[in-house]
PDB file of C-alpha atoms and ligand atoms in Angstrom:
ATOM      1  CA  MET A   1     100.047  72.453  94.087  1.00 46.00           C
ATOM      2  CA  ALA A   2     101.294  74.064  97.443  1.00 55.00           C
ATOM      3  CA  VAL A   3      98.147  76.133  97.340  1.00 56.00           C
ATOM      4  CA  ARG A   4      95.981  73.033  97.217  1.00 58.00           C
ATOM      5  CA  VAL A   5      97.701  71.272 100.013  1.00 56.00           C
ATOM      6  CA  LEU A   6      97.320  74.528 101.982  1.00 59.00           C
ATOM      7  CA  ALA A   7      93.692  74.909 101.255  1.00 56.00           C
ATOM      8  CA  LEU A   8      93.042  71.335 102.511  1.00 54.00           C
ATOM      9  CA  LEU A   9      95.025  72.032 105.677  1.00 55.00           C
ATOM     10  CA  LEU A  10      92.963  75.375 106.219  1.00 53.00           C
ATOM     11  CA  ALA A  11      89.644  73.444 105.573  1.00 52.00           C
ATOM     12  CA  LEU A  12      90.611  71.100 108.339  1.00 50.00           C
ATOM     13  CA  LEU A  13      91.702  73.866 110.780  1.00 51.00           C
ATOM     14  CA  ALA A  14      88.428  75.774 110.022  1.00 49.00           C
ATOM     15  CA  GLY A  15      86.422  72.738 110.979  1.00 44.00           C
ATOM     16  CA  GLY A  16      87.576  73.414 114.558  1.00 41.00           C
ATOM     17  CA  VAL A  17      86.334  76.963 114.594  1.00 42.00           C
ATOM     18  CA  GLY A  18      82.776  76.451 113.541  1.00 40.00           C
ATOM     19  CA  ALA A  19      79.504  78.423 113.919  1.00 41.00           C
ATOM     20  CA  ALA A  20      79.573  78.203 117.742  1.00 38.00           C
ATOM     21  CA  GLY A  21      82.284  80.774 118.331  1.00 38.00           C
ATOM     22  CA  ALA A  22      81.147  83.034 115.534  1.00 45.00           C
ATOM     23  CA  ALA A  23      81.083  86.610 116.540  1.00 57.00           C
ATOM     24  CA  SER A  24      77.974  88.690 115.468  1.00 89.00           C
ATOM     25  CA  LYS A  25      80.069  91.244 113.880  1.00 97.00           C
ATOM     26  CA  ILE A  26      80.437  91.304 110.008  1.00 98.00           C
ATOM     27  CA  ARG A  27      83.918  89.897 109.271  1.00 98.00           C
ATOM     28  CA  VAL A  28      85.686  92.058 106.573  1.00 98.00           C
ATOM     29  CA  VAL A  29      89.048  91.556 105.068  1.00 98.00           C
ATOM     30  CA  THR A  30      90.784  94.222 103.041  1.00 98.00           C
ATOM     31  CA  THR A  31      93.744  93.925 100.927  1.00 98.00           C
ATOM     32  CA  ILE A  32      95.440  97.271 102.134  1.00 98.00           C
ATOM     33  CA  PRO A  33      95.311  99.268 105.299  1.00 98.00           C
ATOM     34  CA  ASP A  34      93.728 102.320 103.823  1.00 98.00           C
ATOM     35  CA  LEU A  35      90.710 100.317 102.856  1.00 98.00           C
ATOM     36  CA  LYS A  36      90.658  98.835 106.477  1.00 98.00           C
ATOM     37  CA  SER A  37      90.497 102.245 107.975  1.00 98.00           C
ATOM     38  CA  LEU A  38      87.732 103.366 105.598  1.00 98.00           C
ATOM     39  CA  THR A  39      85.701 100.202 106.054  1.00 98.00           C
ATOM     40  CA  GLU A  40      86.010 100.801 109.891  1.00 98.00           C
ATOM     41  CA  ALA A  41      84.665 104.407 109.270  1.00 98.00           C
ATOM     42  CA  VAL A  42      81.609 102.998 107.392  1.00 98.00           C
ATOM     43  CA  GLY A  43      80.973  99.897 109.395  1.00 98.00           C
ATOM     44  CA  GLY A  44      81.591 101.256 112.890  1.00 98.00           C
ATOM     45  CA  ASP A  45      81.076  98.765 115.615  1.00 97.00           C
ATOM     46  CA  LEU A  46      79.148  96.439 113.334  1.00 98.00           C
ATOM     47  CA  VAL A  47      82.333  95.211 111.568  1.00 98.00           C
ATOM     48  CA  GLU A  48      85.587  93.540 112.389  1.00 98.00           C
ATOM     49  CA  VAL A  49      88.155  94.474 109.800  1.00 98.00           C
ATOM     50  CA  ASP A  50      91.416  92.882 109.036  1.00 98.00           C
ATOM     51  CA  SER A  51      94.055  93.939 106.444  1.00 98.00           C
ATOM     52  CA  LEU A  52      96.108  91.381 104.447  1.00 98.00           C
ATOM     53  CA  THR A  53      99.095  93.806 104.175  1.00 98.00           C
ATOM     54  CA  ARG A  54     100.706  96.327 106.412  1.00 96.00           C
ATOM     55  CA  GLY A  55     101.338 100.012 105.473  1.00 96.00           C
ATOM     56  CA  VAL A  56     105.096  99.636 105.284  1.00 94.00           C
ATOM     57  CA  GLN A  57     104.796  97.132 102.324  1.00 95.00           C
ATOM     58  CA  ASN A  58     104.947  97.568  98.649  1.00 96.00           C
ATOM     59  CA  PHE A  59     101.421  96.343  97.797  1.00 97.00           C
ATOM     60  CA  HIS A  60     102.387  95.371  94.255  1.00 95.00           C
ATOM     61  CA  GLU A  61     104.652  92.756  95.583  1.00 94.00           C
ATOM     62  CA  ALA A  62     102.795  91.222  98.482  1.00 96.00           C
ATOM     63  CA  GLU A  63     103.586  87.731  99.103  1.00 96.00           C
ATOM     64  CA  VAL A  64     100.550  85.398  99.589  1.00 97.00           C
ATOM     65  CA  ARG A  65     100.836  83.548 102.908  1.00 95.00           C
ATOM     66  CA  PRO A  66      99.037  80.891 104.794  1.00 96.00           C
ATOM     67  CA  SER A  67      97.954  83.532 107.286  1.00 96.00           C
ATOM     68  CA  MET A  68      96.150  85.428 104.552  1.00 97.00           C
ATOM     69  CA  MET A  69      94.135  82.275 103.519  1.00 97.00           C
ATOM     70  CA  LEU A  70      93.209  81.897 107.165  1.00 97.00           C
ATOM     71  CA  LYS A  71      91.792  85.439 107.366  1.00 97.00           C
ATOM     72  CA  LEU A  72      89.781  85.108 104.165  1.00 98.00           C
ATOM     73  CA  ARG A  73      88.475  81.673 105.171  1.00 97.00           C
ATOM     74  CA  ARG A  74      86.225  83.246 107.698  1.00 95.00           C
ATOM     75  CA  ALA A  75      85.477  86.507 105.794  1.00 98.00           C
ATOM     76  CA  ASP A  76      81.918  87.680 105.038  1.00 98.00           C
ATOM     77  CA  LEU A  77      83.270  90.481 102.760  1.00 98.00           C
ATOM     78  CA  LEU A  78      86.613  91.046 100.835  1.00 98.00           C
ATOM     79  CA  VAL A  79      87.374  94.696  99.986  1.00 98.00           C
ATOM     80  CA  GLU A  80      90.061  94.926  97.336  1.00 98.00           C
ATOM     81  CA  ASN A  81      91.521  97.973  95.653  1.00 98.00           C
ATOM     82  CA  GLY A  82      91.597  96.860  92.018  1.00 98.00           C
ATOM     83  CA  LEU A  83      93.396  98.294  88.940  1.00 97.00           C
ATOM     84  CA  ASP A  84      96.028  95.484  89.364  1.00 95.00           C
ATOM     85  CA  LEU A  85      97.452  96.706  92.602  1.00 97.00           C
ATOM     86  CA  ASP A  86      96.353  93.613  94.520  1.00 97.00           C
ATOM     87  CA  THR A  87      95.506  90.922  92.019  1.00 95.00           C
ATOM     88  CA  TRP A  88      97.673  88.559  94.216  1.00 97.00           C
ATOM     89  CA  VAL A  89      94.540  88.304  96.442  1.00 98.00           C
ATOM     90  CA  ASP A  90      92.901  85.845  93.955  1.00 97.00           C
ATOM     91  CA  VAL A  91      95.724  83.327  94.782  1.00 97.00           C
ATOM     92  CA  ALA A  92      94.944  83.738  98.483  1.00 97.00           C
ATOM     93  CA  VAL A  93      91.157  83.473  97.776  1.00 98.00           C
ATOM     94  CA  GLN A  94      91.616  80.324  95.990  1.00 96.00           C
ATOM     95  CA  GLY A  95      93.347  78.824  98.909  1.00 96.00           C
ATOM     96  CA  ALA A  96      90.835  80.081 101.410  1.00 97.00           C
ATOM     97  CA  ASN A  97      87.958  78.012  99.819  1.00 95.00           C
ATOM     98  CA  ASN A  98      85.293  80.630 100.879  1.00 97.00           C
ATOM     99  CA  ALA A  99      82.416  81.086  98.380  1.00 97.00           C
ATOM    100  CA  ASN A 100      81.411  84.406 100.053  1.00 96.00           C
ATOM    101  CA  ILE A 101      84.300  86.184  98.508  1.00 98.00           C
ATOM    102  CA  ILE A 102      85.047  84.618  95.171  1.00 97.00           C
ATOM    103  CA  ARG A 103      85.070  87.189  92.195  1.00 95.00           C
ATOM    104  CA  GLY A 104      81.500  87.975  91.408  1.00 95.00           C
ATOM    105  CA  ALA A 105      80.119  86.957  94.822  1.00 97.00           C
ATOM    106  CA  PRO A 106      78.088  89.508  96.680  1.00 96.00           C
ATOM    107  CA  GLY A 107      80.817  89.609  99.383  1.00 98.00           C
ATOM    108  CA  ARG A 108      83.541  90.950  97.007  1.00 98.00           C
ATOM    109  CA  ILE A 109      84.009  94.700  96.547  1.00 97.00           C
ATOM    110  CA  GLU A 110      86.461  96.426  94.183  1.00 98.00           C
ATOM    111  CA  VAL A 111      86.779 100.054  95.335  1.00 98.00           C
ATOM    112  CA  SER A 112      88.210 101.379  92.056  1.00 98.00           C
ATOM    113  CA  ARG A 113      84.613 101.304  90.587  1.00 98.00           C
ATOM    114  CA  ASN A 114      83.741 104.869  89.444  1.00 98.00           C
ATOM    115  CA  ILE A 115      87.227 106.174  90.283  1.00 98.00           C
ATOM    116  CA  PRO A 116      88.518 108.564  87.605  1.00 98.00           C
ATOM    117  CA  VAL A 117      91.767 106.786  86.858  1.00 98.00           C
ATOM    118  CA  LEU A 118      94.857 108.836  86.216  1.00 97.00           C
ATOM    119  CA  ASP A 119      98.086 107.711  84.100  1.00 93.00           C
ATOM    120  CA  VAL A 120      96.126 105.416  81.928  1.00 93.00           C
ATOM    121  CA  PRO A 121      98.686 104.264  79.327  1.00 88.00           C
ATOM    122  CA  THR A 122      98.013 105.421  75.889  1.00 85.00           C
ATOM    123  CA  ALA A 123      99.953 102.626  74.315  1.00 80.00           C
ATOM    124  CA  ARG A 124      99.742  98.945  75.171  1.00 75.00           C
ATOM    125  CA  VAL A 125     101.630  98.040  78.184  1.00 70.00           C
ATOM    126  CA  ASP A 126     103.773  94.939  78.109  1.00 68.00           C
ATOM    127  CA  ARG A 127     103.594  93.485  81.600  1.00 66.00           C
ATOM    128  CA  SER A 128     106.399  91.171  80.811  1.00 63.00           C
ATOM    129  CA  MET A 129     108.588  94.251  80.892  1.00 67.00           C
ATOM    130  CA  GLY A 130     107.593  94.812  84.336  1.00 73.00           C
ATOM    131  CA  ASP A 131     105.339  97.787  84.231  1.00 82.00           C
ATOM    132  CA  VAL A 132     102.974  97.439  87.247  1.00 88.00           C
ATOM    133  CA  HIS A 133     100.416 100.057  86.322  1.00 92.00           C
ATOM    134  CA  PRO A 134      99.010  98.484  83.043  1.00 90.00           C
ATOM    135  CA  LEU A 135      95.518  99.803  83.793  1.00 93.00           C
ATOM    136  CA  GLY A 136      96.479 103.116  84.990  1.00 95.00           C
ATOM    137  CA  ASN A 137      97.572 104.419  88.436  1.00 96.00           C
ATOM    138  CA  PRO A 138      95.985 102.263  91.139  1.00 98.00           C
ATOM    139  CA  HIS A 139      97.284 104.518  94.082  1.00 98.00           C
ATOM    140  CA  PHE A 140      94.115 106.583  94.556  1.00 98.00           C
ATOM    141  CA  SER A 141      93.171 105.559  98.126  1.00 98.00           C
ATOM    142  CA  LEU A 142      95.005 108.370  99.896  1.00 95.00           C
ATOM    143  CA  ASP A 143      93.447 111.170  97.886  1.00 98.00           C
ATOM    144  CA  PRO A 144      90.835 112.343 100.453  1.00 98.00           C
ATOM    145  CA  GLY A 145      88.816 113.828  97.422  1.00 98.00           C
ATOM    146  CA  LEU A 146      88.168 110.180  96.316  1.00 98.00           C
ATOM    147  CA  ALA A 147      87.185 108.959  99.753  1.00 98.00           C
ATOM    148  CA  PRO A 148      83.397 109.656  98.987  1.00 98.00           C
ATOM    149  CA  ILE A 149      83.516 107.196  96.071  1.00 98.00           C
ATOM    150  CA  ILE A 150      85.581 104.654  97.965  1.00 98.00           C
ATOM    151  CA  THR A 151      83.327 104.625 100.907  1.00 98.00           C
ATOM    152  CA  GLN A 152      80.213 104.568  98.645  1.00 98.00           C
ATOM    153  CA  ASN A 153      81.607 101.262  97.291  1.00 98.00           C
ATOM    154  CA  ILE A 154      82.288  99.905 100.639  1.00 98.00           C
ATOM    155  CA  LEU A 155      78.769 100.978 101.784  1.00 98.00           C
ATOM    156  CA  ASP A 156      77.149  99.102  98.905  1.00 98.00           C
ATOM    157  CA  GLY A 157      79.085  95.969  99.697  1.00 98.00           C
ATOM    158  CA  LEU A 158      78.355  96.127 103.525  1.00 98.00           C
ATOM    159  CA  ALA A 159      74.659  96.680 102.674  1.00 98.00           C
ATOM    160  CA  ARG A 160      74.663  93.682 100.363  1.00 97.00           C
ATOM    161  CA  VAL A 161      75.879  91.309 103.016  1.00 97.00           C
ATOM    162  CA  ALA A 162      73.943  92.984 105.963  1.00 97.00           C
ATOM    163  CA  PRO A 163      71.075  94.908 104.429  1.00 98.00           C
ATOM    164  CA  GLN A 164      69.312  95.210 107.857  1.00 97.00           C
ATOM    165  CA  HIS A 165      72.261  97.600 108.761  1.00 98.00           C
ATOM    166  CA  ARG A 166      72.141  99.851 105.787  1.00 98.00           C
ATOM    167  CA  ALA A 167      70.873 102.930 107.762  1.00 98.00           C
ATOM    168  CA  ALA A 168      73.569 102.671 110.105  1.00 98.00           C
ATOM    169  CA  PHE A 169      76.231 102.270 107.493  1.00 98.00           C
ATOM    170  CA  GLU A 170      74.923 105.455 105.728  1.00 98.00           C
ATOM    171  CA  ARG A 171      74.943 107.492 108.960  1.00 98.00           C
ATOM    172  CA  ASN A 172      78.389 106.359 109.768  1.00 98.00           C
ATOM    173  CA  ARG A 173      79.687 107.193 106.366  1.00 98.00           C
ATOM    174  CA  GLN A 174      78.119 110.621 106.432  1.00 98.00           C
ATOM    175  CA  GLU A 175      79.635 111.394 109.848  1.00 98.00           C
ATOM    176  CA  PHE A 176      83.022 110.427 108.412  1.00 98.00           C
ATOM    177  CA  LEU A 177      82.580 112.578 105.322  1.00 98.00           C
ATOM    178  CA  THR A 178      81.511 115.477 107.314  1.00 98.00           C
ATOM    179  CA  ARG A 179      84.615 115.209 109.443  1.00 98.00           C
ATOM    180  CA  LEU A 180      86.838 114.611 106.337  1.00 98.00           C
ATOM    181  CA  ASP A 181      85.227 117.703 104.674  1.00 98.00           C
ATOM    182  CA  SER A 182      86.311 120.076 107.442  1.00 97.00           C
ATOM    183  CA  GLU A 183      89.737 118.567 107.560  1.00 98.00           C
ATOM    184  CA  MET A 184      89.958 119.016 103.844  1.00 98.00           C
ATOM    185  CA  GLY A 185      89.361 122.688 104.232  1.00 98.00           C
ATOM    186  CA  ARG A 186      92.225 122.828 106.641  1.00 98.00           C
ATOM    187  CA  TRP A 187      94.656 120.770 104.395  1.00 98.00           C
ATOM    188  CA  THR A 188      93.733 122.931 101.302  1.00 98.00           C
ATOM    189  CA  LYS A 189      94.736 126.052 103.188  1.00 98.00           C
ATOM    190  CA  THR A 190      97.889 124.444 104.385  1.00 98.00           C
ATOM    191  CA  LEU A 191      99.054 123.665 100.868  1.00 98.00           C
ATOM    192  CA  GLU A 192      97.655 126.770  99.289  1.00 97.00           C
ATOM    193  CA  PRO A 193     101.073 128.685  99.501  1.00 97.00           C
ATOM    194  CA  VAL A 194     102.961 126.010  97.629  1.00 97.00           C
ATOM    195  CA  ARG A 195     100.286 125.515  94.968  1.00 97.00           C
ATOM    196  CA  GLY A 196     101.758 124.701  91.505  1.00 97.00           C
ATOM    197  CA  ALA A 197     105.163 123.273  93.065  1.00 98.00           C
ATOM    198  CA  LYS A 198     106.760 120.487  91.248  1.00 98.00           C
ATOM    199  CA  VAL A 199     108.079 117.372  93.089  1.00 98.00           C
ATOM    200  CA  ILE A 200     109.722 114.165  91.901  1.00 98.00           C
ATOM    201  CA  GLY A 201     108.226 110.864  93.008  1.00 97.00           C
ATOM    202  CA  TYR A 202     110.168 107.641  93.371  1.00 96.00           C
ATOM    203  CA  HIS A 203     107.295 105.311  92.360  1.00 95.00           C
ATOM    204  CA  PRO A 204     104.312 107.419  91.195  1.00 95.00           C
ATOM    205  CA  VAL A 205     102.289 106.611  94.322  1.00 95.00           C
ATOM    206  CA  PHE A 206     101.337 110.129  94.952  1.00 95.00           C
ATOM    207  CA  VAL A 207      99.851 111.368  91.768  1.00 97.00           C
ATOM    208  CA  TYR A 208      96.112 111.495  92.892  1.00 98.00           C
ATOM    209  CA  PHE A 209      97.036 113.338  96.069  1.00 98.00           C
ATOM    210  CA  LEU A 210      99.325 115.868  94.371  1.00 98.00           C
ATOM    211  CA  THR A 211      96.644 116.554  91.590  1.00 97.00           C
ATOM    212  CA  ARG A 212      94.047 117.120  94.293  1.00 98.00           C
ATOM    213  CA  PHE A 213      96.122 119.911  95.885  1.00 98.00           C
ATOM    214  CA  GLY A 214      97.422 121.575  92.839  1.00 97.00           C
ATOM    215  CA  LEU A 215     100.960 120.041  92.969  1.00 98.00           C
ATOM    216  CA  VAL A 216     102.782 118.495  90.083  1.00 97.00           C
ATOM    217  CA  GLN A 217     104.848 115.287  89.864  1.00 97.00           C
ATOM    218  CA  ALA A 218     107.515 116.349  87.377  1.00 97.00           C
ATOM    219  CA  GLY A 219     109.067 113.122  86.961  1.00 96.00           C
ATOM    220  CA  ALA A 220     109.658 109.864  88.787  1.00 96.00           C
ATOM    221  CA  LEU A 221     112.846 108.126  89.781  1.00 96.00           C
ATOM    222  CA  GLU A 222     111.682 104.645  88.340  1.00 94.00           C
ATOM    223  CA  ASP A 223     112.063 104.464  84.601  1.00 90.00           C
ATOM    224  CA  ARG A 224     108.496 103.377  84.484  1.00 88.00           C
ATOM    225  CA  PRO A 225     106.143 102.209  87.254  1.00 90.00           C
ATOM    226  CA  GLY A 226     107.929  99.166  88.872  1.00 90.00           C
ATOM    227  CA  ILE A 227     111.023  99.313  86.732  1.00 89.00           C
ATOM    228  CA  PRO A 228     114.323 100.312  88.482  1.00 89.00           C
ATOM    229  CA  ALA A 229     115.981 103.594  87.550  1.00 90.00           C
ATOM    230  CA  SER A 230     118.828 103.266  84.989  1.00 93.00           C
ATOM    231  CA  PRO A 231     121.851 105.388  85.534  1.00 95.00           C
ATOM    232  CA  GLN A 232     120.868 107.432  82.575  1.00 96.00           C
ATOM    233  CA  HIS A 233     117.452 108.018  83.807  1.00 96.00           C
ATOM    234  CA  VAL A 234     118.752 109.126  87.256  1.00 97.00           C
ATOM    235  CA  ALA A 235     121.101 111.535  85.492  1.00 97.00           C
ATOM    236  CA  GLN A 236     118.278 112.928  83.660  1.00 97.00           C
ATOM    237  CA  ILE A 237     116.178 113.315  86.826  1.00 98.00           C
ATOM    238  CA  ILE A 238     119.056 115.217  88.573  1.00 98.00           C
ATOM    239  CA  GLN A 239     119.218 117.444  85.609  1.00 98.00           C
ATOM    240  CA  LEU A 240     115.404 118.188  85.812  1.00 98.00           C
ATOM    241  CA  ILE A 241     115.531 118.819  89.537  1.00 98.00           C
ATOM    242  CA  LYS A 242     118.325 121.462  88.997  1.00 98.00           C
ATOM    243  CA  ALA A 243     116.722 123.069  85.971  1.00 98.00           C
ATOM    244  CA  ASP A 244     113.245 123.401  87.590  1.00 97.00           C
ATOM    245  CA  ARG A 245     114.714 123.960  91.121  1.00 97.00           C
ATOM    246  CA  ILE A 246     112.543 121.320  92.452  1.00 98.00           C
ATOM    247  CA  LYS A 247     112.791 120.952  96.359  1.00 98.00           C
ATOM    248  CA  VAL A 248     111.474 117.537  97.067  1.00 98.00           C
ATOM    249  CA  VAL A 249     111.962 113.980  96.061  1.00 98.00           C
ATOM    250  CA  LEU A 250     109.161 111.892  97.490  1.00 97.00           C
ATOM    251  CA  VAL A 251     109.999 108.361  98.551  1.00 96.00           C
ATOM    252  CA  GLU A 252     108.012 105.541  99.693  1.00 95.00           C
ATOM    253  CA  PRO A 253     109.111 103.689 103.019  1.00 93.00           C
ATOM    254  CA  TRP A 254     109.483 100.542 100.934  1.00 92.00           C
ATOM    255  CA  ASN A 255     111.616 101.904  98.185  1.00 93.00           C
ATOM    256  CA  ASP A 256     115.318 102.744  97.894  1.00 93.00           C
ATOM    257  CA  VAL A 257     115.451 105.582 100.327  1.00 95.00           C
ATOM    258  CA  LYS A 258     119.283 105.760 100.001  1.00 96.00           C
ATOM    259  CA  LEU A 259     119.022 106.125  96.278  1.00 96.00           C
ATOM    260  CA  ALA A 260     116.386 108.914  96.552  1.00 96.00           C
ATOM    261  CA  GLU A 261     118.617 110.647  99.249  1.00 97.00           C
ATOM    262  CA  ARG A 262     121.610 110.526  96.992  1.00 97.00           C
ATOM    263  CA  VAL A 263     119.827 111.922  93.998  1.00 97.00           C
ATOM    264  CA  ALA A 264     118.264 114.834  96.130  1.00 97.00           C
ATOM    265  CA  GLN A 265     121.608 115.657  97.613  1.00 97.00           C
ATOM    266  CA  GLU A 266     123.344 115.817  94.287  1.00 97.00           C
ATOM    267  CA  ALA A 267     120.625 117.992  92.806  1.00 97.00           C
ATOM    268  CA  GLY A 268     120.216 120.322  95.881  1.00 97.00           C
ATOM    269  CA  ALA A 269     116.886 118.930  96.872  1.00 98.00           C
ATOM    270  CA  ARG A 270     115.719 116.812  99.903  1.00 97.00           C
ATOM    271  CA  ALA A 271     114.213 113.273 100.031  1.00 97.00           C
ATOM    272  CA  LEU A 272     110.878 113.113 101.979  1.00 97.00           C
ATOM    273  CA  VAL A 273     109.671 109.816 103.176  1.00 96.00           C
ATOM    274  CA  ILE A 274     105.830 109.815 102.862  1.00 96.00           C
ATOM    275  CA  ALA A 275     102.899 107.815 104.147  1.00 97.00           C
ATOM    276  CA  THR A 276     101.976 105.704 101.086  1.00 96.00           C
ATOM    277  CA  SER A 277      99.385 104.143 103.190  1.00 97.00           C
ATOM    278  CA  VAL A 278      97.796 104.186 106.623  1.00 98.00           C
ATOM    279  CA  GLY A 279     100.455 102.859 108.976  1.00 97.00           C
ATOM    280  CA  ALA A 280     103.463 103.443 106.469  1.00 96.00           C
ATOM    281  CA  VAL A 281     105.153 105.917 108.992  1.00 96.00           C
ATOM    282  CA  LYS A 282     104.810 106.482 112.697  1.00 95.00           C
ATOM    283  CA  GLY A 283     101.719 108.352 113.712  1.00 95.00           C
ATOM    284  CA  THR A 284      99.643 107.422 110.709  1.00 97.00           C
ATOM    285  CA  ASP A 285      97.320 104.931 112.122  1.00 96.00           C
ATOM    286  CA  SER A 286      94.164 106.148 110.708  1.00 97.00           C
ATOM    287  CA  TYR A 287      93.038 107.404 107.215  1.00 98.00           C
ATOM    288  CA  ILE A 288      92.752 110.984 108.443  1.00 98.00           C
ATOM    289  CA  ALA A 289      96.184 110.864 110.354  1.00 98.00           C
ATOM    290  CA  ALA A 290      97.933 109.511 107.228  1.00 98.00           C
ATOM    291  CA  ILE A 291      96.693 112.383 104.964  1.00 98.00           C
ATOM    292  CA  ASP A 292      97.326 114.929 107.568  1.00 98.00           C
ATOM    293  CA  TYR A 293     100.968 113.703 107.988  1.00 98.00           C
ATOM    294  CA  ASN A 294     101.467 113.953 104.255  1.00 98.00           C
ATOM    295  CA  VAL A 295      99.899 117.470 104.035  1.00 98.00           C
ATOM    296  CA  ARG A 296     101.992 118.773 106.877  1.00 98.00           C
ATOM    297  CA  SER A 297     105.274 117.216 105.862  1.00 97.00           C
ATOM    298  CA  LEU A 298     104.937 118.417 102.175  1.00 97.00           C
ATOM    299  CA  ALA A 299     103.943 121.929 103.079  1.00 97.00           C
ATOM    300  CA  GLU A 300     107.027 121.976 105.421  1.00 97.00           C
ATOM    301  CA  ALA A 301     109.470 120.699 102.791  1.00 97.00           C
ATOM    302  CA  LEU A 302     108.188 122.825  99.979  1.00 97.00           C
ATOM    303  CA  LYS A 303     108.320 126.062 101.989  1.00 92.00           C
TER     304      LYS A 303
HETATM  305 ZN1   ZN B   1     102.318 101.351  91.860  1.00 69.29          ZN
END
């Protein structure tokens, strides 16, 4: 009910904005900052992009706020991650009352399309038990090897709402991928000496990235995705770290860093806070900067 009242309020507010002040840029809203950065890469100066969440947040648990609805109210395009990471956006879209971006509309893009999904559960997942990855691992956006697929999906969506700019979008995307490709060569070289190394994740947010660079997540601190570690599970992980001489426990800025540090210390490893998204840690304000940060800090920690 609160959502309906809010929608009414927003409709009233939006009446004051109107077409007169409308900018000529294509207004894009993304659910997470990685997609903002990638949309800016493809859209260049033809787009104005806003993200509904910030890099320091746990995207699984984003809270729908009136400010989200206000952003969505004016959007030409909504870019979402999919695979159940950001389903909360449906509530915000409902409150935004914008036909451009409802599910199935041309202005709605889900970038998980064509992504080779990892960690797809083999048994049926009971969501009521709190497992937040029922469709497989949704944290693919910071694997630079998947950026070609993601940016293709973004390009398709942009070209759908602004077909006259398709050639410009294609040019921007190509430029970005060329740059990413040369960085990729450097990143692969940087991580080459530690290839095959095992790490522990806190939440399995880094599986795509690790797989890309030949590293292995040997275990996760959470019992299952989204389910806090039980004391027994923590003890098992400590054993595993000791037995396999694992050097690093990866931890997301939004997770229980203290627990990760305690486990790492007890087992003789170290906890490493990683950029789970663009903007998650200092100095990761763009897509390439975020990957670069992760590559460098991992290479250093695994030495
Ligand atoms: Zn997750």
